[in-house]
Amino acid sequence: MTTPHLPGQPQLAYQGDELFMEQVRLSDLAKEYGTPLFVYSKACMLSALNAYQQGFSGREVQICYAMKANPALGVIAVFAQAGCGFDVVSGGELARVLAAGGRADKVIFSGVGKTRCEMRQALAARIACFNVESEEELEVLNEVALSMGVRAPISLRVNPNVDPKTHPYISTGLKSSKFGVAHERVLPVYQRAAALPGIEVVGIDCHIGSQITQEGPYLDMVDRMLDMVEAIEKCGVHIHHIDFGGGLGIDYNGETPPDATQLWKKLLHKLDARGFGARRLLVEPGRSLVGNAGVCVSEVLYLKPGEHKSFCIIDAAMNDLPRPAMYQAYHQIVPLRCPNRDADATWEVVGPVCESGDWIGHDRALDVNPGDLLAVLSAGAYCMSMASNYNSRGRAAEVLVDHHQSHLIRRRESIADQMRQEMPAPESAGSAAT
Ligand code: LLP
């Protein structure tokens, strides 16, 4: 029997015939906490962060974890303790950073629809920078800052019109996208920003997309950003920092994205060659810091062999793992106990949700029986953060593994948790019982 391929996850390995995350047997966690269960490796997250730190060594840089990838307080705390800043996109995310011990002065705030209330919250916390995405947002932020007697530090998120060559739903740097300020409006908007009394220009920002697996789009983006910085500074506006966004892909199914250490070394050469080597730099990685650090452990409920397709029904569903349904994404699925023979059947691995779109993997060769435990891999990013209560299913529990220890960082959502915010509607007068 060949051991299943475990993409990009050095902390995940079979020991004997059992799957371990670091020094913890995953089936023990399933027994203790139930399934579906998300399990994250602290060492894997820190080693992914280390790749960025190595790539930027000797430079003035702030790595801002894009916490939308995985906003668990226990995950944020790992990065905060390692000196990370955070890229947030809502008041809720900012509150999470502060609750987990992150520093407000290392927070940048992205997003096309910041409300006045969120702006006030972020100004009161004294965050490092707002990544402003439109001319109207700039005017509103100016008003809000003046009303509080402060100046708002800003970058403009510019849209460089670079194709990141990834799934269309996660491409953000094209002209047709809702994100950022169009290339041709960048100069007048910077001039306007510099003239507004409630605004302090501190940088420039861009983010072209997610799950990028080629270095070409990054290299193009860097060239365009540096062209823009030169043009803006010629107009007399100083750009203190350059933020290159996030987007670096991971290995889900044999993809070979550039390694952060190597990619950033190459990009820094470009900066040096154009005289920007000493500039303060920011990056906003999400998926590449947590994606391969996580798995979702799930139990096989039923097997339903059929003439055309055979279904393996597991207890995790599209509400826990929405990426296959949303982006036709591939996640590797492996057994927790390495089988002693090759699979002789292929299965549609599906969840219990009442939708045909509720699939986790198509045509997977697995030797499975009801009651077996499976791990859905590369589930650390954009799984729990996009999980829902669809079909009134409670969201899964989350565990952080650290060497031989495991810590519950989020308990399983109960039915009472789900109903806590709701109240019965009053009976209408006409329908009252007589
Ligand atoms: N910065 C900004 C402004 C972003 O919008 C994003 C992601 C990031 C940074 C982090 O990008 P990353 O390094 O994670 O690629 N739900 C989708 C991914 C959506 C990404 C949204 N923006 C998925 O499951 O593939």
Tab-separated table of C-alpha atoms in Angstrom, residues 79-386:
chain	number	residue	atom	x	y	z
A	79	PHE	CA	1.068	35.332	15.141
A	80	ALA	CA	0.811	38.262	17.577
A	81	GLN	CA	3.365	36.595	19.860
A	82	ALA	CA	5.661	36.115	16.852
A	83	GLY	CA	5.602	39.880	16.207
A	84	CYS	CA	3.114	39.888	13.352
A	85	GLY	CA	0.815	42.723	12.452
A	86	PHE	CA	-2.630	42.122	11.013
A	87	ASP	CA	-4.620	43.032	7.927
A	88	VAL	CA	-8.264	43.447	8.996
A	89	VAL	CA	-11.381	44.070	6.917
A	90	SER	CA	-14.007	44.825	9.546
A	91	GLY	CA	-14.532	46.190	13.028
A	92	GLY	CA	-15.086	42.606	14.139
A	93	GLU	CA	-11.642	41.555	12.917
A	94	LEU	CA	-10.016	44.547	14.632
A	95	ALA	CA	-11.749	43.636	17.904
A	96	ARG	CA	-10.470	40.066	17.573
A	97	VAL	CA	-6.868	41.246	17.099
A	98	LEU	CA	-7.063	43.368	20.227
A	99	ALA	CA	-8.774	40.594	22.220
A	100	ALA	CA	-6.013	38.145	21.249
A	101	GLY	CA	-3.211	40.498	22.330
A	102	GLY	CA	-2.303	41.953	18.912
A	103	ARG	CA	-1.049	45.526	18.683
A	104	ALA	CA	-3.273	48.168	17.086
A	105	ASP	CA	-0.254	50.068	15.788
A	106	LYS	CA	0.562	47.025	13.617
A	107	VAL	CA	-2.939	46.815	12.121
A	108	ILE	CA	-3.857	47.871	8.603
A	109	PHE	CA	-7.504	48.098	7.564
A	110	SER	CA	-8.500	46.993	4.039
A	111	GLY	CA	-11.895	46.623	2.383
A	112	VAL	CA	-14.160	48.486	-0.046
A	113	GLY	CA	-16.996	49.195	2.372
A	114	LYS	CA	-15.679	50.530	5.664
A	115	THR	CA	-18.498	52.139	7.645
A	116	ARG	CA	-18.169	55.406	9.597
A	117	CYS	CA	-18.573	53.397	12.771
A	118	GLU	CA	-15.677	51.088	11.813
A	119	MET	CA	-13.551	54.111	10.877
A	120	ARG	CA	-14.173	55.659	14.323
A	121	GLN	CA	-13.357	52.350	16.041
A	122	ALA	CA	-10.072	52.024	14.124
A	123	LEU	CA	-9.083	55.682	14.641
A	124	ALA	CA	-9.781	55.395	18.373
A	125	ALA	CA	-7.571	52.286	18.512
A	126	ARG	CA	-4.840	54.188	16.576
A	127	ILE	CA	-4.246	51.598	13.861
A	128	ALA	CA	-1.217	51.958	11.580
A	129	CYS	CA	-2.962	52.536	8.259
A	130	PHE	CA	-6.260	52.535	6.381
A	131	ASN	CA	-5.979	51.012	2.916
A	132	VAL	CA	-8.437	53.333	1.176
A	133	GLU	CA	-10.202	51.776	-1.794
A	134	SER	CA	-12.176	54.665	-3.357
A	135	GLU	CA	-12.350	58.444	-3.686
A	136	GLU	CA	-15.600	58.596	-1.701
A	137	GLU	CA	-14.135	56.537	1.112
A	138	LEU	CA	-11.252	59.020	1.305
A	139	GLU	CA	-13.643	61.964	1.747
A	140	VAL	CA	-15.679	60.153	4.406
A	141	LEU	CA	-12.550	59.103	6.308
A	142	ASN	CA	-11.331	62.707	6.250
A	143	GLU	CA	-14.658	63.881	7.750
A	144	VAL	CA	-14.669	61.193	10.432
A	145	ALA	CA	-11.046	61.898	11.409
A	146	LEU	CA	-11.678	65.667	11.624
A	147	SER	CA	-14.759	65.067	13.773
A	148	MET	CA	-12.491	63.186	16.208
A	149	GLY	CA	-9.723	65.798	16.029
A	150	VAL	CA	-7.193	63.337	14.545
A	151	ARG	CA	-5.577	62.568	11.188
A	152	ALA	CA	-6.115	59.207	9.534
A	153	PRO	CA	-2.964	57.517	8.188
A	154	ILE	CA	-3.690	56.121	4.726
A	155	SER	CA	-2.429	54.175	1.753
A	156	LEU	CA	-4.423	54.060	-1.435
A	157	ARG	CA	-5.095	50.527	-2.551
A	158	VAL	CA	-4.239	50.822	-6.211
A	159	ASN	CA	-5.492	48.501	-8.871
A	160	PRO	CA	-2.467	47.664	-11.042
A	161	ASN	CA	-4.480	45.763	-13.685
A	162	VAL	CA	-2.360	42.611	-13.409
A	163	ASP	CA	-3.868	39.183	-14.057
A	164	PRO	CA	-2.918	36.904	-11.140
A	165	LYS	CA	-3.917	33.799	-13.171
A	166	THR	CA	-6.069	32.286	-10.460
A	167	HIS	CA	-9.782	31.525	-9.951
A	168	PRO	CA	-11.900	34.500	-11.154
A	169	TYR	CA	-13.654	34.820	-7.758
A	170	ILE	CA	-10.319	35.405	-6.034
A	171	SER	CA	-8.738	37.723	-8.645
A	172	THR	CA	-8.770	41.262	-7.335
A	173	GLY	CA	-6.210	43.297	-9.294
A	174	LEU	CA	-7.917	43.451	-12.677
A	175	LYS	CA	-9.605	46.551	-14.126
A	176	SER	CA	-12.973	44.812	-13.928
A	177	SER	CA	-12.643	44.205	-10.184
A	178	LYS	CA	-14.442	46.217	-7.464
A	179	PHE	CA	-11.205	46.626	-5.516
A	180	GLY	CA	-8.806	49.546	-5.340
A	181	VAL	CA	-8.429	52.851	-7.153
A	182	ALA	CA	-8.019	52.569	-10.923
A	183	HIS	CA	-4.508	53.050	-12.217
A	184	GLU	CA	-5.335	56.273	-14.102
A	185	ARG	CA	-6.950	57.946	-11.042
A	186	VAL	CA	-4.056	57.243	-8.692
A	187	LEU	CA	-2.168	60.549	-9.104
A	188	PRO	CA	-5.128	62.931	-8.694
A	189	VAL	CA	-6.419	60.952	-5.725
A	190	TYR	CA	-3.004	61.068	-3.991
A	191	GLN	CA	-2.886	64.828	-4.611
A	192	ARG	CA	-6.354	65.210	-3.128
A	193	ALA	CA	-5.410	63.031	-0.128
A	194	ALA	CA	-2.303	65.119	0.544
A	195	ALA	CA	-4.451	68.260	0.629
A	196	LEU	CA	-7.086	66.942	3.058
A	197	PRO	CA	-6.550	68.102	6.658
A	198	GLY	CA	-7.862	64.891	8.243
A	199	ILE	CA	-5.662	62.609	6.115
A	200	GLU	CA	-1.981	61.745	6.378
A	201	VAL	CA	-0.559	59.853	3.392
A	202	VAL	CA	1.785	57.126	4.625
A	203	GLY	CA	1.921	54.501	1.897
A	204	ILE	CA	0.663	52.682	-1.154
A	205	ASP	CA	-1.019	49.296	-1.215
A	206	CYS	CA	-2.099	46.645	-3.655
A	207	HIS	CA	-3.391	43.077	-3.632
A	208	ILE	CA	-3.905	41.305	-6.935
A	209	GLY	CA	-5.558	38.049	-5.913
A	210	SER	CA	-5.286	34.842	-3.979
A	211	GLN	CA	-3.880	31.324	-4.466
A	212	ILE	CA	-1.297	32.706	-6.917
A	213	THR	CA	1.024	29.927	-7.987
A	214	GLN	CA	3.289	31.730	-10.466
A	215	GLU	CA	5.874	34.395	-9.776
A	216	GLY	CA	5.201	36.303	-13.036
A	217	PRO	CA	2.148	38.258	-11.792
A	218	TYR	CA	4.058	39.291	-8.652
A	219	LEU	CA	7.020	40.542	-10.649
A	220	ASP	CA	4.695	42.540	-12.955
A	221	MET	CA	2.838	43.959	-9.967
A	222	VAL	CA	6.069	45.099	-8.314
A	223	ASP	CA	7.174	46.905	-11.493
A	224	ARG	CA	3.839	48.704	-11.763
A	225	MET	CA	3.818	49.653	-8.094
A	226	LEU	CA	7.305	51.126	-8.312
A	227	ASP	CA	6.338	53.082	-11.449
A	228	MET	CA	3.439	54.519	-9.491
A	229	VAL	CA	5.557	55.393	-6.443
A	230	GLU	CA	7.977	57.289	-8.715
A	231	ALA	CA	5.120	59.205	-10.345
A	232	ILE	CA	3.427	60.032	-7.005
A	233	GLU	CA	6.668	61.244	-5.421
A	234	LYS	CA	7.357	63.439	-8.464
A	235	CYS	CA	4.117	65.226	-7.519
A	236	GLY	CA	5.604	65.958	-4.093
A	237	VAL	CA	3.754	63.298	-2.065
A	238	HIS	CA	6.103	61.066	-0.055
A	239	ILE	CA	5.316	57.345	0.137
A	240	HIS	CA	6.666	56.047	3.428
A	241	HIS	CA	5.777	52.372	2.956
A	242	ILE	CA	4.926	50.038	0.066
A	243	ASP	CA	2.431	47.233	0.745
A	244	PHE	CA	2.484	44.365	-1.755
A	245	GLY	CA	-0.612	42.606	-0.397
A	246	GLY	CA	-0.953	38.857	0.020
A	247	GLY	CA	-1.971	36.123	-2.350
A	248	LEU	CA	0.805	33.557	-2.372
A	249	GLY	CA	-0.679	30.140	-3.120
A	250	ILE	CA	-0.228	26.805	-1.374
A	251	ASP	CA	-0.023	23.164	-2.386
A	252	TYR	CA	-3.518	21.644	-2.374
A	253	ASN	CA	-2.959	19.089	-5.114
A	254	GLY	CA	0.577	19.214	-6.395
A	255	GLU	CA	0.685	22.971	-7.135
A	256	THR	CA	4.186	24.378	-6.863
A	257	PRO	CA	3.807	28.017	-5.788
A	258	PRO	CA	6.997	29.988	-5.320
A	259	ASP	CA	8.473	29.641	-1.849
A	260	ALA	CA	8.087	32.889	0.140
A	261	THR	CA	11.813	32.979	0.974
A	262	GLN	CA	12.822	32.795	-2.680
A	263	LEU	CA	10.043	34.992	-4.072
A	264	TRP	CA	10.749	37.894	-1.730
A	265	LYS	CA	14.479	37.686	-2.359
A	266	LYS	CA	13.766	38.127	-6.080
A	267	LEU	CA	11.360	40.984	-5.509
A	268	LEU	CA	13.824	42.744	-3.238
A	269	HIS	CA	16.428	42.613	-6.008
A	270	LYS	CA	13.986	44.554	-8.156
A	271	LEU	CA	13.488	47.127	-5.426
A	272	ASP	CA	17.237	47.484	-4.939
A	273	ALA	CA	17.809	47.895	-8.673
A	274	ARG	CA	15.365	50.795	-8.750
A	275	GLY	CA	16.637	52.505	-5.614
A	276	PHE	CA	13.796	51.492	-3.286
A	277	GLY	CA	15.835	49.042	-1.204
A	278	ALA	CA	15.569	51.042	2.027
A	279	ARG	CA	11.825	51.623	1.790
A	280	ARG	CA	9.613	50.240	4.573
A	281	LEU	CA	7.689	47.236	3.221
A	282	LEU	CA	4.444	45.547	4.181
A	283	VAL	CA	2.889	42.274	3.053
A	284	GLU	CA	-0.526	40.816	3.868
A	285	PRO	CA	-0.303	37.015	3.554
A	286	GLY	CA	-3.254	34.919	4.689
A	287	ARG	CA	-3.559	31.478	3.092
A	288	SER	CA	0.189	30.856	2.848
A	289	LEU	CA	0.569	31.279	6.636
A	290	VAL	CA	-2.248	28.972	7.758
A	291	GLY	CA	-3.647	26.967	4.827
A	292	ASN	CA	-1.407	23.946	5.049
A	293	ALA	CA	-1.288	24.099	8.852
A	294	GLY	CA	-4.835	22.795	9.215
A	295	VAL	CA	-6.896	19.671	8.622
A	296	CYS	CA	-10.563	18.908	9.144
A	297	VAL	CA	-11.139	15.499	10.732
A	298	SER	CA	-14.434	13.909	9.790
A	299	GLU	CA	-16.167	10.557	10.329
A	300	VAL	CA	-17.633	8.400	7.573
A	301	LEU	CA	-21.354	8.089	8.334
A	302	TYR	CA	-22.641	5.925	5.480
A	303	LEU	CA	-21.531	4.361	2.227
A	304	LYS	CA	-23.985	4.378	-0.621
A	305	PRO	CA	-22.610	2.380	-3.565
A	306	GLY	CA	-24.456	3.053	-6.816
A	307	GLU	CA	-24.503	2.097	-10.448
A	308	HIS	CA	-23.168	5.437	-11.715
A	309	LYS	CA	-21.612	6.936	-8.628
A	310	SER	CA	-20.838	5.692	-5.161
A	311	PHE	CA	-21.242	8.106	-2.297
A	312	CYS	CA	-19.197	8.276	0.868
A	313	ILE	CA	-21.223	10.429	3.263
A	314	ILE	CA	-19.135	12.103	5.939
A	315	ASP	CA	-20.124	14.288	8.878
A	316	ALA	CA	-18.354	17.423	7.538
A	317	ALA	CA	-20.255	19.374	4.894
A	318	MET	CA	-20.230	22.470	2.725
A	319	ASN	CA	-21.107	24.560	5.785
A	320	ASP	CA	-17.760	23.480	7.332
A	321	LEU	CA	-15.701	23.272	4.130
A	322	PRO	CA	-17.265	25.702	1.645
A	323	ARG	CA	-14.356	25.937	-0.820
A	324	PRO	CA	-15.238	22.958	-3.072
A	325	ALA	CA	-18.825	24.198	-3.525
A	326	MET	CA	-17.776	27.835	-3.981
A	327	TYR	CA	-14.666	27.545	-6.145
A	328	GLN	CA	-14.625	23.908	-7.263
A	329	ALA	CA	-11.570	23.752	-5.010
A	330	TYR	CA	-9.612	20.554	-4.460
A	331	HIS	CA	-8.726	19.394	-0.953
A	332	GLN	CA	-6.852	16.132	-0.480
A	333	ILE	CA	-8.746	13.573	1.633
A	334	VAL	CA	-6.795	10.866	3.464
A	335	PRO	CA	-7.638	8.218	6.071
A	336	LEU	CA	-6.457	8.683	9.658
A	337	ARG	CA	-5.426	5.037	9.668
A	338	CYS	CA	-3.267	4.162	6.687
A	339	PRO	CA	-5.061	1.240	5.003
A	340	ASN	CA	-3.177	-1.985	4.468
A	341	ARG	CA	-4.424	-2.413	0.927
A	342	ASP	CA	-4.960	-0.181	-2.104
A	343	ALA	CA	-8.432	1.267	-2.576
A	344	ASP	CA	-10.548	-0.742	-4.994
A	345	ALA	CA	-13.311	1.864	-5.347
A	346	THR	CA	-13.681	5.567	-5.960
A	347	TRP	CA	-16.146	7.664	-4.023
A	348	GLU	CA	-17.953	10.948	-4.259
A	349	VAL	CA	-17.151	12.286	-0.805
A	350	VAL	CA	-20.159	14.347	0.263
A	351	GLY	CA	-21.665	15.906	3.368
A	352	PRO	CA	-25.130	15.641	4.903
A	353	VAL	CA	-26.387	19.050	3.682
A	354	CYS	CA	-29.482	19.014	1.462
A	355	GLU	CA	-27.834	20.350	-1.700
A	356	SER	CA	-26.262	18.525	-4.630
A	357	GLY	CA	-23.476	21.121	-4.406
A	358	ASP	CA	-22.515	19.722	-1.013
A	359	TRP	CA	-19.480	17.798	-2.111
A	360	ILE	CA	-16.000	17.710	-0.574
A	361	GLY	CA	-14.182	15.569	-3.159
A	362	HIS	CA	-15.023	13.907	-6.465
A	363	ASP	CA	-13.846	10.440	-7.518
A	364	ARG	CA	-11.586	9.774	-4.561
A	365	ALA	CA	-9.901	6.399	-4.316
A	366	LEU	CA	-10.442	5.395	-0.689
A	367	ASP	CA	-10.682	2.138	1.193
A	368	VAL	CA	-13.381	3.185	3.671
A	369	ASN	CA	-16.030	1.832	6.006
A	370	PRO	CA	-18.658	3.571	8.115
A	371	GLY	CA	-17.087	4.814	11.326
A	372	ASP	CA	-13.681	5.416	9.720
A	373	LEU	CA	-12.037	8.779	10.237
A	374	LEU	CA	-10.792	10.908	7.337
A	375	ALA	CA	-8.745	14.104	7.234
A	376	VAL	CA	-9.550	16.813	4.708
A	377	LEU	CA	-6.200	18.505	4.183
A	378	SER	CA	-5.047	22.089	3.640
A	379	ALA	CA	-8.070	23.240	5.626
A	380	GLY	CA	-6.392	25.918	7.743
A	381	ALA	CA	-7.410	28.846	5.526
A	382	TYR	CA	-10.853	30.001	4.392
A	383	CYS	CA	-12.682	27.020	5.868
A	384	MET	CA	-13.738	27.841	9.443
A	385	SER	CA	-13.646	31.533	8.513
A	386	MET	CA	-16.295	30.928	5.849
